[in-house]
Tab-separated table of C-alpha atoms and ligand atoms in Angstrom:
chain	number	residue	atom	x	y	z
M	1	UNK	CA	-0.039	0.076	0.070
M	2	UNK	CA	1.514	3.573	-1.048
M	3	UNK	CA	2.513	5.391	1.992
M	4	UNK	CA	0.315	8.490	1.072
M	5	UNK	CA	-3.011	6.582	0.715
M	6	UNK	CA	-5.826	8.485	2.670
M	7	UNK	CA	-9.265	7.074	3.014
M	8	UNK	CA	-12.350	9.132	4.167
M	9	UNK	CA	-15.647	7.428	4.996
M	10	UNK	CA	-18.761	9.278	4.027
M	11	UNK	CA	-21.691	7.789	6.358
M	12	UNK	CA	-24.719	9.034	4.457
M	13	UNK	CA	-27.985	7.029	3.655
M	14	UNK	CA	-28.653	4.703	1.667
M	15	UNK	CA	-25.209	3.579	1.843
M	16	UNK	CA	-22.017	4.805	3.262
M	17	UNK	CA	-18.973	4.980	1.120
M	18	UNK	CA	-15.143	5.361	1.041
M	19	UNK	CA	-13.243	8.199	-0.891
M	20	UNK	CA	-9.726	6.650	-1.576
M	21	UNK	CA	-6.985	8.929	-2.180
M	22	UNK	CA	-3.944	7.446	-3.505
M	23	UNK	CA	-1.045	8.734	-5.963
M	24	UNK	CA	-1.043	5.830	-8.799
M	25	UNK	CA	-4.355	4.421	-7.877
M	26	UNK	CA	-5.498	4.454	-11.577
M	27	UNK	CA	-3.000	1.747	-12.569
M	28	UNK	CA	-5.090	-0.445	-9.930
M	29	UNK	CA	-8.416	0.742	-10.908
M	30	UNK	CA	-9.529	-2.727	-12.491
M	31	UNK	CA	-8.508	-4.473	-9.202
M	32	UNK	CA	-10.281	-2.124	-6.948
M	33	UNK	CA	-13.524	-1.860	-8.928
M	34	UNK	CA	-13.371	-5.718	-8.729
M	35	UNK	CA	-13.364	-5.731	-4.899
M	36	UNK	CA	-15.788	-2.906	-4.353
M	37	UNK	CA	-18.632	-3.902	-6.822
M	38	UNK	CA	-17.962	-7.664	-7.704
M	39	UNK	CA	-19.095	-6.613	-11.232
M	40	UNK	CA	-17.526	-8.055	-14.491
M	41	UNK	CA	-19.265	-5.044	-16.309
M	42	UNK	CA	-19.053	-1.212	-16.396
M	43	UNK	CA	-20.056	1.734	-18.543
M	44	UNK	CA	-17.093	3.922	-18.252
M	45	UNK	CA	-17.981	7.715	-19.157
M	46	UNK	CA	-15.214	10.284	-19.942
M	47	UNK	CA	-14.728	13.198	-22.198
M	48	UNK	CA	-12.451	13.812	-25.104
M	49	UNK	CA	-9.811	15.701	-23.048
M	50	UNK	CA	-9.766	13.072	-20.264
M	51	UNK	CA	-9.589	10.272	-22.525
M	52	UNK	CA	-6.377	11.717	-23.733
M	53	UNK	CA	-4.460	11.451	-20.932
M	54	UNK	CA	-6.356	8.688	-18.670
M	55	UNK	CA	-8.640	6.334	-20.773
M	56	UNK	CA	-5.774	3.918	-21.853
M	57	UNK	CA	-4.318	3.423	-18.307
M	58	UNK	CA	-8.279	2.856	-16.788
M	59	UNK	CA	-8.938	0.761	-19.560
M	60	UNK	CA	-5.615	-1.432	-19.238
M	61	UNK	CA	-6.383	-1.955	-15.782
M	62	UNK	CA	-9.932	-2.824	-16.110
M	63	UNK	CA	-9.494	-5.112	-18.897
M	64	UNK	CA	-6.533	-6.970	-17.058
M	65	UNK	CA	-9.204	-7.826	-14.445
M	66	UNK	CA	-11.420	-9.303	-17.384
M	67	UNK	CA	-14.074	-6.477	-16.894
M	68	UNK	CA	-16.166	-5.761	-20.064
M	69	UNK	CA	-15.971	-1.931	-20.281
M	70	UNK	CA	-18.862	0.117	-22.244
M	71	UNK	CA	-16.967	2.942	-22.904
M	72	UNK	CA	-18.777	6.464	-23.531
M	73	UNK	CA	-16.735	9.451	-24.759
M	74	UNK	CA	-18.651	12.797	-24.457
M	75	UNK	CA	-17.662	16.255	-25.713
M	76	UNK	CA	-15.685	18.059	-22.994
M	77	UNK	CA	-16.815	21.322	-21.671
M	78	UNK	CA	-19.575	22.826	-19.474
M	79	UNK	CA	-21.672	23.687	-22.630
M	80	UNK	CA	-22.002	20.038	-23.223
M	81	UNK	CA	-23.725	18.953	-19.536
M	82	UNK	CA	-26.867	18.634	-21.567
M	83	UNK	CA	-29.782	16.081	-21.765
M	84	UNK	CA	-28.545	15.116	-25.140
M	85	UNK	CA	-25.388	14.092	-23.744
M	86	UNK	CA	-27.100	12.058	-20.641
M	87	UNK	CA	-29.032	10.332	-23.691
M	88	UNK	CA	-25.753	9.368	-25.258
M	89	UNK	CA	-24.763	7.200	-21.984
M	90	UNK	CA	-28.415	5.774	-22.075
M	91	UNK	CA	-27.474	4.835	-26.097
M	92	UNK	CA	-24.432	3.099	-25.303
M	93	UNK	CA	-25.197	1.367	-21.871
M	94	UNK	CA	-28.758	0.225	-22.334
M	95	UNK	CA	-28.235	-2.040	-25.716
M	96	UNK	CA	-25.034	-3.549	-23.837
M	97	UNK	CA	-27.584	-5.349	-21.584
M	98	UNK	CA	-26.669	-4.055	-18.358
M	99	UNK	CA	-28.776	-4.662	-15.260
M	100	UNK	CA	-29.274	-2.746	-12.011
M	101	UNK	CA	-25.919	-4.122	-10.503
M	102	UNK	CA	-23.920	-2.739	-13.252
M	103	UNK	CA	-22.075	0.222	-12.080
M	104	UNK	CA	-21.393	3.289	-14.142
M	105	UNK	CA	-17.861	4.963	-13.773
M	106	UNK	CA	-17.436	8.361	-14.303
M	107	UNK	CA	-13.697	9.212	-15.216
M	108	UNK	CA	-13.323	13.237	-15.713
M	109	UNK	CA	-14.106	16.519	-13.949
M	110	UNK	CA	-17.463	17.798	-12.524
M	111	UNK	CA	-19.449	17.713	-15.845
M	112	UNK	CA	-18.631	14.220	-16.612
M	113	UNK	CA	-19.238	13.319	-12.868
M	114	UNK	CA	-22.784	15.330	-12.891
M	115	UNK	CA	-23.775	13.763	-15.989
M	116	UNK	CA	-22.751	10.076	-15.136
M	117	UNK	CA	-24.465	10.246	-11.748
M	118	UNK	CA	-27.524	11.730	-13.213
M	119	UNK	CA	-27.620	8.898	-15.951
M	120	UNK	CA	-26.878	6.263	-13.202
M	121	UNK	CA	-29.523	7.623	-10.899
M	122	UNK	CA	-32.290	7.285	-13.689
M	123	UNK	CA	-31.027	4.005	-15.751
M	124	UNK	CA	-33.350	1.255	-14.618
M	125	UNK	CA	-34.346	3.629	-11.843
M	126	UNK	CA	-31.076	3.885	-10.238
M	127	UNK	CA	-27.766	1.792	-10.873
M	128	UNK	CA	-24.548	1.965	-8.969
M	129	UNK	CA	-21.921	4.605	-9.832
M	130	UNK	CA	-18.352	4.913	-9.091
M	131	UNK	CA	-16.716	8.539	-9.353
M	132	UNK	CA	-13.085	8.755	-10.400
M	133	UNK	CA	-12.408	12.538	-10.578
M	134	UNK	CA	-9.545	13.822	-12.594
M	135	UNK	CA	-9.296	17.417	-11.614
M	136	UNK	CA	-8.774	19.154	-8.010
M	137	UNK	CA	-11.937	20.877	-8.476
M	138	UNK	CA	-14.373	17.638	-8.840
M	139	UNK	CA	-11.992	15.606	-6.336
M	140	UNK	CA	-12.637	18.052	-3.474
M	141	UNK	CA	-16.254	19.001	-4.312
M	142	UNK	CA	-18.387	17.577	-7.040
M	143	UNK	CA	-17.476	13.881	-6.418
M	144	UNK	CA	-18.474	13.488	-3.117
M	145	UNK	CA	-22.038	14.422	-1.873
M	146	UNK	CA	-24.296	12.736	-4.698
M	147	UNK	CA	-25.404	16.205	-6.462
M	148	UNK	CA	-25.764	14.841	-10.008
M	149	UNK	CA	-27.449	16.507	-12.854
M	150	UNK	CA	-27.460	19.022	-16.028
M	151	UNK	CA	-27.730	22.343	-16.807
M	152	UNK	CA	-30.586	24.348	-18.732
M	153	UNK	CA	-30.675	27.382	-20.808
M	154	UNK	CA	-32.218	29.153	-17.952
M	155	UNK	CA	-29.212	28.105	-15.526
M	156	UNK	CA	-26.691	25.615	-14.118
M	157	UNK	CA	-27.789	22.486	-12.503
M	158	UNK	CA	-31.531	23.294	-12.953
M	159	UNK	CA	-32.310	19.319	-13.533
M	160	UNK	CA	-30.984	16.530	-11.412
M	161	UNK	CA	-30.963	14.233	-8.610
M	162	UNK	CA	-29.281	13.211	-5.324
M	163	UNK	CA	-27.704	10.230	-6.003
M	164	UNK	CA	-24.604	9.260	-3.964
M	165	UNK	CA	-21.627	7.339	-5.391
M	166	UNK	CA	-20.693	3.817	-4.173
M	167	UNK	CA	-17.064	4.991	-3.773
M	168	UNK	CA	-14.836	7.809	-4.824
M	169	UNK	CA	-11.409	6.858	-6.273
M	170	UNK	CA	-8.914	9.772	-6.368
M	171	UNK	CA	-5.582	9.295	-8.003
M	172	UNK	CA	-3.516	12.595	-7.018
M	173	UNK	CA	-1.002	11.834	-9.678
M	174	UNK	CA	-3.727	13.204	-12.354
M	175	UNK	CA	-3.141	16.688	-11.240
M	176	UNK	CA	0.290	16.660	-12.569
M	177	UNK	CA	-1.043	16.959	-16.062
M	178	UNK	CA	-3.620	19.191	-15.247
M	179	UNK	CA	-3.502	22.774	-16.632
M	180	UNK	CA	-2.431	25.315	-14.262
M	181	UNK	CA	-5.708	27.394	-14.395
M	182	UNK	CA	-7.829	24.248	-13.520
M	183	UNK	CA	-5.672	23.354	-10.676
M	184	UNK	CA	-6.267	26.859	-9.187
M	185	UNK	CA	-9.731	26.771	-9.791
M	186	UNK	CA	-9.511	23.776	-7.333
M	187	UNK	CA	-7.799	25.621	-4.779
M	188	UNK	CA	-10.723	27.985	-4.579
M	189	UNK	CA	-13.037	25.445	-2.999
M	190	UNK	CA	-10.127	24.369	-0.875
M	191	UNK	CA	-9.923	27.809	0.799
M	192	UNK	CA	-13.574	27.909	0.887
M	193	UNK	CA	-13.679	25.119	3.055
M	194	UNK	CA	-11.207	26.040	5.326
M	195	UNK	CA	-13.259	29.519	5.484
M	196	UNK	CA	-16.768	27.925	6.533
M	197	UNK	CA	-15.445	25.119	8.818
M	198	UNK	CA	-11.826	25.082	10.175
M	199	UNK	CA	-9.901	28.136	11.304
M	200	UNK	CA	-6.682	26.195	12.293
M	201	UNK	CA	-5.890	24.764	9.016
M	202	UNK	CA	-6.761	28.225	7.306
M	203	UNK	CA	-3.848	29.628	9.581
M	204	UNK	CA	-1.615	27.250	7.793
M	205	UNK	CA	-2.896	27.734	4.114
M	206	UNK	CA	-0.172	30.015	2.688
M	207	UNK	CA	2.320	27.187	3.040
M	208	UNK	CA	0.183	24.425	1.858
M	209	UNK	CA	-0.961	26.514	-1.177
M	210	UNK	CA	2.444	27.472	-1.957
M	211	UNK	CA	3.183	23.643	-1.818
M	212	UNK	CA	0.248	22.542	-3.679
M	213	UNK	CA	0.949	24.878	-6.476
M	214	UNK	CA	4.418	23.193	-6.879
M	215	UNK	CA	2.234	20.062	-7.590
M	216	UNK	CA	3.977	18.196	-4.552
M	217	UNK	CA	2.027	15.041	-4.309
M	218	UNK	CA	1.854	14.378	-0.612
M	219	UNK	CA	0.504	17.973	0.017
M	220	UNK	CA	-1.919	17.510	-2.931
M	221	UNK	CA	-3.009	13.989	-1.258
M	222	UNK	CA	-3.258	15.545	2.062
M	223	UNK	CA	-5.120	18.561	0.911
M	224	UNK	CA	-7.475	16.522	-1.177
M	225	UNK	CA	-8.082	14.221	2.070
M	226	UNK	CA	-8.711	17.355	4.197
M	227	UNK	CA	-11.230	18.820	1.986
M	228	UNK	CA	-13.089	15.862	1.311
M	229	UNK	CA	-13.197	15.360	5.082
M	230	UNK	CA	-15.030	18.742	5.830
M	231	UNK	CA	-17.230	18.035	2.600
M	232	UNK	CA	-18.261	14.723	4.034
M	233	UNK	CA	-19.090	16.131	7.573
M	234	UNK	CA	-21.406	19.120	5.832
M	235	UNK	CA	-23.060	16.114	3.325
M	236	UNK	CA	-23.678	13.808	6.209
M	237	UNK	CA	-25.121	16.337	8.363
M	238	UNK	CA	-27.552	17.431	5.610
M	239	UNK	CA	-27.604	15.359	2.401
M	240	UNK	CA	-30.460	16.929	0.504
M	241	UNK	CA	-29.640	20.869	1.484
M	242	UNK	CA	-32.111	21.464	3.810
M	243	UNK	CA	-29.974	23.629	5.892
M	244	UNK	CA	-26.402	23.873	6.670
M	245	UNK	CA	-25.374	21.986	3.022
M	246	UNK	CA	-25.774	25.439	1.853
M	247	UNK	CA	-22.954	26.841	3.686
M	248	UNK	CA	-20.831	25.280	0.587
M	249	UNK	CA	-22.331	27.722	-1.547
M	250	UNK	CA	-20.240	30.595	0.212
M	251	UNK	CA	-19.155	32.674	-2.785
M	252	UNK	CA	-20.945	30.980	-5.315
M	253	UNK	CA	-23.934	33.352	-5.573
M	254	UNK	CA	-21.704	36.084	-6.695
M	255	UNK	CA	-19.607	33.532	-8.324
M	256	UNK	CA	-22.131	31.981	-10.677
M	257	UNK	CA	-23.092	35.608	-11.388
M	258	UNK	CA	-19.434	36.670	-12.513
M	259	UNK	CA	-19.395	33.362	-14.279
M	260	UNK	CA	-22.599	33.763	-16.005
M	261	UNK	CA	-22.103	37.785	-17.065
M	262	UNK	CA	-18.458	37.079	-18.057
M	263	UNK	CA	-19.977	34.187	-20.451
M	264	UNK	CA	-17.939	31.851	-18.699
M	265	UNK	CA	-14.518	33.941	-19.168
M	266	UNK	CA	-14.174	33.250	-15.377
M	267	UNK	CA	-13.253	29.881	-14.469
M	268	UNK	CA	-15.793	28.425	-11.704
M	269	UNK	CA	-12.918	28.941	-9.019
M	270	UNK	CA	-12.029	32.275	-10.357
M	271	UNK	CA	-15.718	33.453	-9.978
M	272	UNK	CA	-16.020	31.694	-6.616
M	273	UNK	CA	-12.754	33.300	-5.628
M	274	UNK	CA	-13.972	36.848	-6.366
M	275	UNK	CA	-17.435	35.805	-4.987
M	276	UNK	CA	-15.797	35.264	-1.700
M	277	UNK	CA	-14.061	38.344	-1.431
M	278	UNK	CA	-17.438	40.217	-2.217
M	279	UNK	CA	-19.271	38.349	0.426
M	280	UNK	CA	-16.918	38.739	2.825
M	281	UNK	CA	-16.828	42.600	2.374
M	282	UNK	CA	-20.376	42.437	2.543
M	283	UNK	CA	-20.093	40.503	5.716
M	284	UNK	CA	-18.072	43.378	6.999
M	285	UNK	CA	-20.553	46.146	5.558
M	286	UNK	CA	-23.068	44.132	7.771
M	287	UNK	CA	-20.900	44.573	10.812
M	288	UNK	CA	-20.712	40.656	10.918
M	289	UNK	CA	-16.968	40.174	10.525
M	290	UNK	CA	-13.918	42.588	11.546
M	291	UNK	CA	-11.798	43.757	8.748
M	292	UNK	CA	-8.565	42.262	9.802
M	293	UNK	CA	-10.324	38.742	9.110
M	294	UNK	CA	-11.434	39.858	5.718
M	295	UNK	CA	-7.957	40.757	4.941
M	296	UNK	CA	-6.698	37.312	6.001
M	297	UNK	CA	-9.495	36.094	3.911
M	298	UNK	CA	-8.666	37.992	0.744
M	299	UNK	CA	-5.087	37.028	1.535
M	300	UNK	CA	-5.661	33.443	1.387
M	301	UNK	CA	-7.729	33.766	-2.037
M	302	UNK	CA	-4.615	35.797	-3.804
M	303	UNK	CA	-2.322	33.134	-1.956
M	304	UNK	CA	-4.111	30.656	-4.302
M	305	UNK	CA	-3.385	32.757	-7.229
M	306	UNK	CA	-6.884	33.512	-7.568
M	307	UNK	CA	-8.023	37.034	-8.771
M	308	UNK	CA	-9.257	39.279	-5.749
M	309	UNK	CA	-9.687	42.241	-7.806
M	310	UNK	CA	-9.989	43.840	-11.337
M	311	UNK	CA	-13.443	42.910	-12.280
M	312	UNK	CA	-14.410	44.384	-15.526
M	313	UNK	CA	-18.159	43.392	-15.415
M	314	UNK	CA	-21.052	45.764	-15.102
M	315	UNK	CA	-22.299	45.832	-11.393
M	316	UNK	CA	-26.098	46.061	-12.210
M	317	UNK	CA	-25.899	43.190	-14.543
M	318	UNK	CA	-23.995	40.931	-11.781
M	319	UNK	CA	-26.650	41.991	-9.141
M	320	UNK	CA	-29.373	40.960	-11.731
M	321	UNK	CA	-27.874	37.654	-12.867
M	322	UNK	CA	-27.777	36.571	-8.996
M	323	UNK	CA	-31.606	37.100	-8.958
M	324	UNK	CA	-31.659	34.144	-11.456
M	325	UNK	CA	-29.534	31.983	-9.397
M	326	UNK	CA	-31.226	29.061	-8.162
M	327	UNK	CA	-30.424	29.693	-4.453
M	328	UNK	CA	-33.064	32.446	-4.568
M	329	UNK	CA	-35.842	32.051	-2.187
M	330	UNK	CA	-38.587	34.127	-2.995
M	331	UNK	CA	-37.491	37.310	-4.006
M	332	UNK	CA	-34.951	37.794	-1.497
M	333	UNK	CA	-31.189	36.293	-2.326
M	334	UNK	CA	-30.037	34.075	0.463
M	335	UNK	CA	-26.253	34.900	1.129
M	336	UNK	CA	-23.662	32.711	2.986
M	337	UNK	CA	-21.454	35.182	5.253
M	338	UNK	CA	-18.501	34.639	7.362
M	339	UNK	CA	-19.111	35.911	10.893
M	340	UNK	CA	-15.526	34.759	11.705
M	341	UNK	CA	-12.975	32.560	9.944
M	342	UNK	CA	-14.031	29.122	10.239
M	343	UNK	CA	-17.743	29.888	10.423
M	344	UNK	CA	-20.452	31.055	8.317
M	345	UNK	CA	-24.111	32.150	8.698
M	346	UNK	CA	-27.077	32.357	6.117
M	347	UNK	CA	-28.783	35.779	5.648
M	348	UNK	CA	-31.590	36.627	3.497
M	349	UNK	CA	-32.030	40.203	4.911
M	350	UNK	CA	-28.940	42.072	2.866
M	351	UNK	CA	-29.802	45.488	1.645
M	352	UNK	CA	-29.518	45.119	-2.337
M	353	UNK	CA	-27.240	48.278	-2.241
M	354	UNK	CA	-24.864	46.555	-0.165
M	355	UNK	CA	-24.566	43.756	-2.697
M	356	UNK	CA	-23.988	46.477	-5.255
M	357	UNK	CA	-21.263	47.918	-3.325
M	358	UNK	CA	-19.527	44.567	-2.512
M	359	UNK	CA	-19.541	43.916	-6.455
M	360	UNK	CA	-18.397	47.453	-7.190
M	361	UNK	CA	-15.518	47.073	-4.571
M	362	UNK	CA	-13.686	44.145	-7.008
M	363	UNK	CA	-13.667	46.831	-9.799
M	364	UNK	CA	-10.877	48.674	-7.741
B	1	LIG	N1	-21.247	21.892	-4.315
B	1	LIG	C1	-21.929	21.990	-3.239
B	1	LIG	C2	-22.455	20.854	-2.885
B	1	LIG	O1	-22.180	19.670	-2.980
B	1	LIG	O2	-23.368	21.044	-1.955
């Protein structure tokens, strides 16, 4: 067993599962899959980008265990997270004679994971699925917790289902070939988790982020394990987002608006990074948090090499875009705001002019 192997247990209904984090895991995927599922068949979903780097080792390993693989390679990119592409998964796996015990496997980032999970939730009214995330963003966030779905022209993730994976298998070595901007995008969620839940880890973030950006595998493995542990605890407490799971949306109401208004010129992580700056300034303006803590939050976001200023977007367009975010309740927008580092609150009584001011502060 590799020295840097971590296992995080996610204790959630209908069945608990493990998240295994181990550099080199992809080479042993077939053996792990057999042990986990006992199945001799799998629907393997990936995208054209991921296939270039990681499909061959995954296939080799699965084939060497005698597993029949039904491959489905989808086009890469958020714009392809559609019902049409979920239909392509149905079209590949249903004629191949799968049954209710045949798992789907998502080899890819959040888009592949969300679509594969949604297909798994709906095929034969539910088949198991295994997440094999290939980005930092999906390793620390989307692959854990069972949110699956697709986008609609009205907004992101508006169609979907909660369907927990039966396992999440993470090979941090895949991050060695991840484009820098995508690695940084994933770091936004890591900074977010510490701001909402862990002041002690936050205090060490500067050093950890510097090391992570050098792609030191031990640092990345430990960072993923830490973040999955936080995410698991939140999901265990509130699997269907009736309450505290919404804390994971810290920075996202602003961030989704920045992504949308920039027509995805900002990556998800960049939008969330700027969104966390705006939400923290908003919290300060409302007297919830002190200026020193806000400076520390902005410092950590900057240490992840995420933008913290220089927004070129129209402020009113950004505020209007927030009204269309799915986290709106009635006409009031709900904001997740820090009241100290390591702790957040949900508020729906935020003055609209304070929201606009927080967005405007990013232009400086
Ligand atoms: N990505 C937020 C959640 O899983 O709830």
